[in-house]
């Protein structure tokens, strides 16, 4: 099996140590989820993010890559970190950035999503960064927009830049720089987590041994998927046994517990969740020494993650946020390199 | 009658085909409504918008015309398209743009409008783009501000940049490029429409044969105005007979139906409105072939306009939005060319 | 006593007329309140603001001082003037500015303040301009952030840039340019006023004869402080006798009456407050001729200040706002000159 073919196959290719013989092309005008990314494409994002990180380290962190290009942050859900991260990333690339949030916009008047997309495009939006409470909404936008749509989180479906920045952060801190064979645990409310879903694709593509762990009510449907495998091949483990999951783990990703889950009857109480699934120092002793700890934020400290774990030596929470800017610069630069769709 | 005099008279001058012998000056520090604009001044806006459209077509659409000039978007009502359109237009001209919306501002604390205007001026606002629910509010602002006020919609009174972009769009698509003698129908809730009011001035100035059509409850007062004529001379037609209005029309402008009108007892139901006045493909057959269709947005598709009409070959909805940026760049550039008011 | 020592002592040094023999250093990475500022440091802010005012008077008011530096306006309370003032100031210095307001941000999700600070820092925030309803919140932020925190108002505690712009404005308009021995009255709801507290430090440091005047319920605790003195030495006068306070005053600063004080039972009625403590033309006759009038805004005209006083010849309300931009440019430039805290 030649290396070019191997590189097109995530399972077989795995780590970063195998350089591509020719630079892999980036074919995606949109980034809606990580499921369509081949391993070489994922590596291209990570390598481009390295270049962006170097730019960010400069005294004046500015590139001209998106000069003259209109980027609109269209957020139908509240967000600080993701909106600011994309705004800062786009400005570092010299884009013309406009923020549109649901409050204070005519979207309150009941304008349809498609009408909004068409309007923003006519106003000069070339890249639409979009967060929406409805799973799939960015796919609708992508069918309409001639430019690029980047999914900044849609319902419980996907959050691809979060998964890419998680992978980027893990690779920089895991010994040897490869996740091949490393045990990575995603812990918590997997059911409602777009972060978990997008991470499944990237982590298994990187060859990690992925475990999903949480209360059984918050894992529904994932056992079936685990049996089939991601991309029909790459398998992962699903369990409610937190000790089995954490044992010998190389990295743990704690998910935010949405307090509104209680009302839906999916969880008995925050206290019980914390007692059974909270990521504490004691539980973390089951993992390998130096186990890396991640959280997509915002954290409920004392609920899904103990404050001393969040602030502990293995915690990468701060690095995740910082790396997010570099990864989003990379994604912005890659999707715009494809150009726009020609008129129908 | 010499051409200079003729040019000062909208009725007589009409179309774009008569070039002015000397370039008409732009005397207006503010743009509060279209009623004060002479035909040569309207043409100056449209010609300047042509230049701006050329700038927008460049790879890096940026001019230095407003470099160092502070533009503030002060929006007391929700808006996506108008606010973003002005923001993008001002940034393309290198202005320093600040957004102030009612949410998250001290205006919630009950600060008076005049106090807000004075504050923004002291903070460096040279051009105030203002939307307010109260008709006439921008006139109050204009009495205070030494710089320029652009009305981005005040109550049911005026929306001058919308009328100018509508005219700009019509002229680019109507055969021959002149509206002289062309039948243009404004269809819907004319009574509450600032778009209709501002369009009346510009369309009659362009020599169009303007028809206002809607339920009689939503035309109140316009019959009297029609009899007197706009500017005391240019007449238009008011009718609730949608077939008479659409027959042989060259262009139809559908207005947004504010759903809250029903509560006010002015309309029996959305369904009945749609059945009697909705712009459908069938009704549009009464118009001339190639009849142009416009809507100021946001559209209630299936209410005042059928989806297939909105997306049809004659629809200029997308062009209206795109042209809006060029027209607003033109207006920003013209009003600032006048300078600021000297100290009293 | 040598002049260097005198300059380190606000009481003794006083006015602007004594030049420092060597330029006083600026040691403060944060600006949380004015209490820690020595008189030479206050003078350094004012002198730097003079330079900034010159920049603002240029046709293109732009400096490169903050090029490449990320400034985030984090506002947990509504604000127009302060937020826009900082935004404009930072942009004039070429900073990369991001606005985060409580509405439309994940802060609604209950993210902790410290988590937000860390996130913004990781996203590139070097200067955090922060308004918060809780007194002391910016101190918490300052312990976390490696860069600079500027307090833009915290609860009833402090509003240092307001005090500095007030002093800057007073010095430019008081005959002779020094406040030494000048009678300055702060009139109104002193109890809840962060503006009053921060002004006490700067005005007494400038050697002014400061009087606090208001209903006794809104002066609680200040008599004790007056007896001890600011900085253990500089005394001021507290009284509910508005005539005694205004007699021979050189300047009066009226404070905003928060209407919600009535509900708390601290005031009988707005009407009675206005009758007893409102700053009217008649009352102002007790003051010296040419008495200067100030208000931090937004004003309740007709309540704490009569409209003719607010618009009168002695009113500096507009100048306060305009000078605020120059003073905030000075503060931004000074705090960033200190650099960031090294890793712990």
Coordinates of N, CA and C in Angstrom, one line a residue, chain C residues 56-125:
Chain C
X56 N -6.2 64.0 18.4 CA -7.6 64.0 18.1 C -8.0 65.2 17.2
X57 N -7.2 66.3 17.3 CA -7.5 67.5 16.5 C -7.1 67.4 15.1
X58 N -6.3 66.3 14.8 CA -5.8 66.2 13.4 C -7.0 65.7 12.5
X59 N -6.7 65.9 11.2 CA -7.7 65.5 10.2 C -7.9 64.0 10.3
X60 N -6.8 63.3 10.5 CA -6.9 61.8 10.7 C -6.4 61.5 12.0
X61 N -7.3 61.4 13.0 CA -6.8 61.2 14.4 C -6.4 59.8 14.7
X62 N -5.2 59.4 14.4 CA -4.7 58.1 14.5 C -3.3 58.0 15.0
X63 N -3.0 57.2 16.0 CA -1.7 57.0 16.5 C -1.4 55.5 16.4
X64 N -0.2 55.1 16.4 CA 0.2 53.6 16.3 C 0.5 53.0 17.6
X65 N 0.2 53.7 18.7 CA 0.7 53.3 20.1 C 0.2 51.9 20.5
X66 N -1.0 51.6 20.1 CA -1.5 50.2 20.5 C -1.6 49.3 19.3
X67 N -0.9 49.5 18.3 CA -1.0 48.6 17.1 C -0.6 47.2 17.5
X68 N -1.5 46.3 17.1 CA -1.2 44.8 17.4 C -1.7 44.4 18.8
X69 N -2.2 45.4 19.6 CA -2.6 45.1 21.0 C -4.2 44.9 21.0
X70 N -4.6 43.8 21.7 CA -6.0 43.5 21.8 C -6.6 44.1 23.0
X71 N -7.7 44.9 22.7 CA -8.4 45.6 23.8 C -9.8 45.1 23.8
X72 N -10.3 44.5 24.9 CA -11.7 44.0 24.9 C -12.5 44.9 25.9
X73 N -13.6 45.3 25.4 CA -14.6 46.0 26.3 C -15.6 45.0 26.8
X74 N -15.5 44.7 28.1 CA -16.4 43.7 28.7 C -17.4 44.4 29.6
X75 N -18.6 44.5 29.1 CA -19.6 45.3 29.8 C -20.7 44.5 30.3
X76 N -20.8 44.4 31.7 CA -21.9 43.6 32.3 C -23.0 44.5 32.6
X77 N -22.9 45.8 32.4 CA -24.0 46.8 32.6 C -24.1 47.6 31.3
X78 N -25.4 48.0 31.0 CA -25.6 48.8 29.8 C -24.8 50.1 29.9
X79 N -24.3 50.6 28.7 CA -23.6 51.8 28.7 C -23.5 52.3 27.2
X80 N -23.7 53.5 26.9 CA -23.4 54.0 25.6 C -22.1 54.8 25.7
X81 N -22.1 55.9 26.5 CA -21.0 56.8 26.4 C -19.6 56.2 26.8
X82 N -19.6 55.4 27.9 CA -18.3 54.9 28.4 C -17.8 53.8 27.4
X83 N -18.7 52.9 26.9 CA -18.3 51.9 26.0 C -17.8 52.5 24.7
X84 N -18.6 53.4 24.1 CA -18.2 54.0 22.9 C -16.9 54.8 23.1
X85 N -16.8 55.5 24.2 CA -15.6 56.3 24.5 C -14.3 55.5 24.5
X86 N -14.4 54.3 25.2 CA -13.2 53.4 25.2 C -13.0 52.8 23.8
X87 N -14.1 52.5 23.1 CA -13.9 51.9 21.8 C -13.2 52.8 20.8
X88 N -13.7 54.1 20.8 CA -13.1 55.1 20.0 C -11.7 55.4 20.4
X89 N -11.5 55.5 21.7 CA -10.1 55.8 22.1 C -9.1 54.7 21.7
X90 N -9.5 53.5 21.9 CA -8.6 52.3 21.5 C -8.4 52.3 20.0
X91 N -9.4 52.6 19.2 CA -9.3 52.5 17.8 C -8.4 53.7 17.3
X92 N -8.5 54.8 17.9 CA -7.6 56.0 17.6 C -6.1 55.6 17.8
X93 N -5.9 54.6 18.7 CA -4.5 54.2 19.0 C -4.2 52.9 18.2
X94 N -5.0 52.6 17.2 CA -4.8 51.4 16.3 C -4.9 50.1 17.0
X95 N -5.5 50.0 18.2 CA -5.7 48.7 18.9 C -6.7 47.8 18.1
X96 N -6.6 46.5 18.4 CA -7.6 45.6 17.9 C -8.7 45.5 18.9
X97 N -9.9 46.0 18.6 CA -10.9 46.2 19.7 C -12.0 45.1 19.5
X98 N -12.4 44.5 20.6 CA -13.6 43.6 20.6 C -14.5 44.0 21.6
X99 N -15.8 44.0 21.3 CA -16.8 44.3 22.3 C -17.5 43.1 22.8
X100 N -17.7 42.9 24.1 CA -18.5 41.8 24.6 C -19.4 42.4 25.6
X101 N -20.7 42.3 25.4 CA -21.7 42.7 26.3 C -22.5 41.5 26.8
X102 N -23.1 41.7 28.0 CA -23.7 40.6 28.7 C -24.8 40.0 27.8
X103 N -25.5 40.8 27.1 CA -26.6 40.3 26.2 C -25.9 39.6 25.0
X104 N -26.4 38.5 24.6 CA -25.8 37.8 23.5 C -24.5 37.2 23.7
X105 N -24.1 37.0 25.0 CA -22.8 36.3 25.2 C -23.1 35.1 26.1
X106 N -22.1 34.2 26.2 CA -22.3 33.0 27.0 C -22.3 33.2 28.5
X107 N -22.0 34.5 28.8 CA -22.1 34.9 30.2 C -23.5 34.6 30.8
X108 N -24.5 34.6 29.8 CA -25.8 34.2 30.2 C -25.9 32.8 30.7
X109 N -25.0 32.0 30.2 CA -25.0 30.6 30.5 C -24.4 30.4 31.9
X110 N -24.0 31.4 32.6 CA -23.6 31.3 34.0 C -22.1 31.0 34.1
X111 N -21.3 31.3 33.0 CA -19.9 31.2 33.1 C -19.4 32.1 34.2
X112 N -18.4 31.6 35.0 CA -17.8 32.4 36.0 C -17.0 33.5 35.5
X113 N -16.9 34.6 36.3 CA -16.1 35.8 35.8 C -14.7 35.4 35.5
X114 N -14.1 34.6 36.4 CA -12.7 34.2 36.2 C -12.5 33.4 35.0
X115 N -13.4 32.5 34.7 CA -13.4 31.7 33.5 C -13.4 32.6 32.2
X116 N -14.3 33.6 32.3 CA -14.4 34.6 31.2 C -13.1 35.4 31.0
X117 N -12.5 35.8 32.1 CA -11.3 36.6 32.0 C -10.2 35.7 31.4
X118 N -10.1 34.5 31.9 CA -9.0 33.6 31.3 C -9.3 33.3 29.8
X119 N -10.5 33.1 29.5 CA -10.9 32.9 28.1 C -10.5 34.1 27.2
X120 N -10.9 35.3 27.7 CA -10.6 36.5 26.9 C -9.1 36.7 26.7
X121 N -8.3 36.4 27.8 CA -6.9 36.5 27.8 C -6.3 35.5 26.7
X122 N -6.8 34.3 26.7 CA -6.3 33.3 25.8 C -6.7 33.7 24.4
X123 N -7.7 34.5 24.2 CA -8.1 34.9 22.9 C -7.4 36.1 22.4
X124 N -6.4 36.6 23.3 CA -5.6 37.7 22.8 C -5.8 39.0 23.5
X125 N -6.7 39.0 24.6 CA -7.0 40.3 25.2 C -5.7 40.7 26.1

